[in-house]
C-alpha angles and dihedrals in degrees: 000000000000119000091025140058119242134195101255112213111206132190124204120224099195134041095200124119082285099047090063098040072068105042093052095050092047088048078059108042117098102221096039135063131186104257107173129008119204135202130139083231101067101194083062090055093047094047083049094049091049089063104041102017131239138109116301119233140169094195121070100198090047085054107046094043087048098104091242110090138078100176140016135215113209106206095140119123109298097246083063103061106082098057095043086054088047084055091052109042076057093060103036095243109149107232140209099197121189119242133308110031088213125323079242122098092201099051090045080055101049087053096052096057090046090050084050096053094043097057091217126145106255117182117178125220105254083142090175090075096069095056116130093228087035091054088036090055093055091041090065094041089047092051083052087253091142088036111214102006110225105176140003119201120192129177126192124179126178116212089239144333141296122250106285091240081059090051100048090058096046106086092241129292099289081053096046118024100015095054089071094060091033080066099045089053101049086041095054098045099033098229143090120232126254095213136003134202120199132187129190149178148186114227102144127044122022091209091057084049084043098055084050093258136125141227099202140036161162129225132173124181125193119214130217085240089052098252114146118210123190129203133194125185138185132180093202124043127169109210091045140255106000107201114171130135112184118191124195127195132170091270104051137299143273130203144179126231136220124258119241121207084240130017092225119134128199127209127185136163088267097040165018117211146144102255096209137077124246117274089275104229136358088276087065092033112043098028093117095052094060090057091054096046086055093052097041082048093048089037087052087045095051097040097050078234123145111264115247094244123038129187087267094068078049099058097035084059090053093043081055100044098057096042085064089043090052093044088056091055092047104038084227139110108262125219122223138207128181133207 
């Protein structure tokens, strides 16, 4: 593909909430159409179909040996992954697939020695990478702007919880909610943390304390540099999606914002003040980064180029993740080593 641009014809695996964040942003890609839909609920996948376009299935492995496909978009329930990438490292078929991998070390593994063998572009899902002010705040880091950088804090806060099925699959909150700040970290300062310590604590539901999660925490990683990021984390929030990352160096400091539903202001005699609530949840928030991971995923595809995030970025969050998750358990700092 190298040297021209080609049509890239996708297939969903998923028709979650996820499934059609990707499917939206293929349908409007200019060098990619949806080419197959799967669920094992078909009429998912044809109701789905009717709205982006492609083929329906219920079966991966019939969809993606169908002909038809150049690339593939894992968004299927996480316990699922490792066995569609699996599919797909068989047939040759280059994959995005959404994070995490699996909430187990050994199937992330196993993955990665069939994506290895196989030889296949895999990308994951770490979408937060891809936002404008995300991207905005490295790129400063990255011109010296900060000088030497010493700590990032980032705090990021949902307006409630998942359903509580959702919660007993997903390998507890470092696992699922953390690891997307745990990248971001490792990703900004370009490095991955020695040691982590990790705090949490139950104050909403009974039933999240009862399954053995959390709904808030603390996390601090220390970097081989030295750098200290810290990390805060709640799954209810009552003013709505809080979304900031602050980064301090020994020259000044950069932050994002959060994003407001409307950029009014209103001004009075007795004050000064956004008139407008917070983007209520990651769909609102971080649309725009999907868009751009598809593009960066399809970009990567047409121009034989590597794609920005591996399996490896994959594995080292997870190591993280659990490492955190370990050092909550313990009450202890946690080591880490890395393959």
């Amino acid at each position: 593909m190298a040297g021209e641009t080609s049509m890239i014809r996708v297939a969903i695996i998923g028709t979650g909430r996820m499934g059609q964040i990707y499917a939206a942003a293929v349908s409007k890609h200019q060098d990619a159409t949806i080419g197959a839909i799967v669920s094992r609920n078909k009429d998912n996948a044809s109701a789905l179909c009717h709205q982006f376009g492609g083929i329906p299935f219920d079966d991966v492995r019939s969809a993606v040996s169908s002909g038809n496909l150049d690339a593939v978009i894992i968004c299927s329930p996480t316990r699922y992954h490792s066995e569609h990438i699996e599919v797909c490292c068989d047939l040759a078929i280059p994959v995005l697939c959404e994070k995490p991998v699996d909430i187990s070390v050994d199937k992330v593994r196993t993955a990665e020695k069939h994506i290895n063998r196989s030889g296949i572009p895999f990308m994951v899902g770490f979408n937060r990478r891809f936002d404008p002010q995300i991207s905005e705040l490295k790129a400063h880091i990255n011109r010296g702007v900060l000088g030497k950088l010493r700590m990032l804090l980032l705090t990021s806060r949902d307006p409630s919880p998942p359903p509580l099925d959702y919660l007993k699959l997903s390998g507890g909150y470092f696992c699922d909610s953390t690891i997307h700040d745990i990248d971001l970290s490792c990703w900004i300062t370009g490095e991955k943390p020695i040691s982590v310590t990790a705090v949490g604590s139950s104050f909403g539901s009974k039933e999240i304390a009862d399954i053995g999660d959390k709904d808030t925490a603390m996390t601090i990683l220390k970097m081989p540099s030295g750098i200290l990021v810290h990390i805060n984390n709640s799954r209810e929030c009552a003013y709505g999606f809080d979304q900031r990352i602050e980064a301090f160096g020994d020259k000044g400091m950069v932050q994002t914002t959060n994003q407001t539903e409307t950029e009014l202001i209103s001004s009075n005699a007795n004050s000064y003040c956004r008139s407008s609530i917070l983007k209520h949840f990651f769909l609102e928030r971080y649309q725009q980064s999907f868009v751009i991971q598809v593009d960066n995923f399809i970009q990567s595809l047409n121009n034989n180029a590597p794609t920005p995030t591996t399996i490896k970025d994959g594995l080292d969050a997870l190591l993280i993740a659990q490492a955190c998750q370990k050092s909550s358990e313990v009450n202890r700092w946690v080591s880490l080593k890395y393959d």
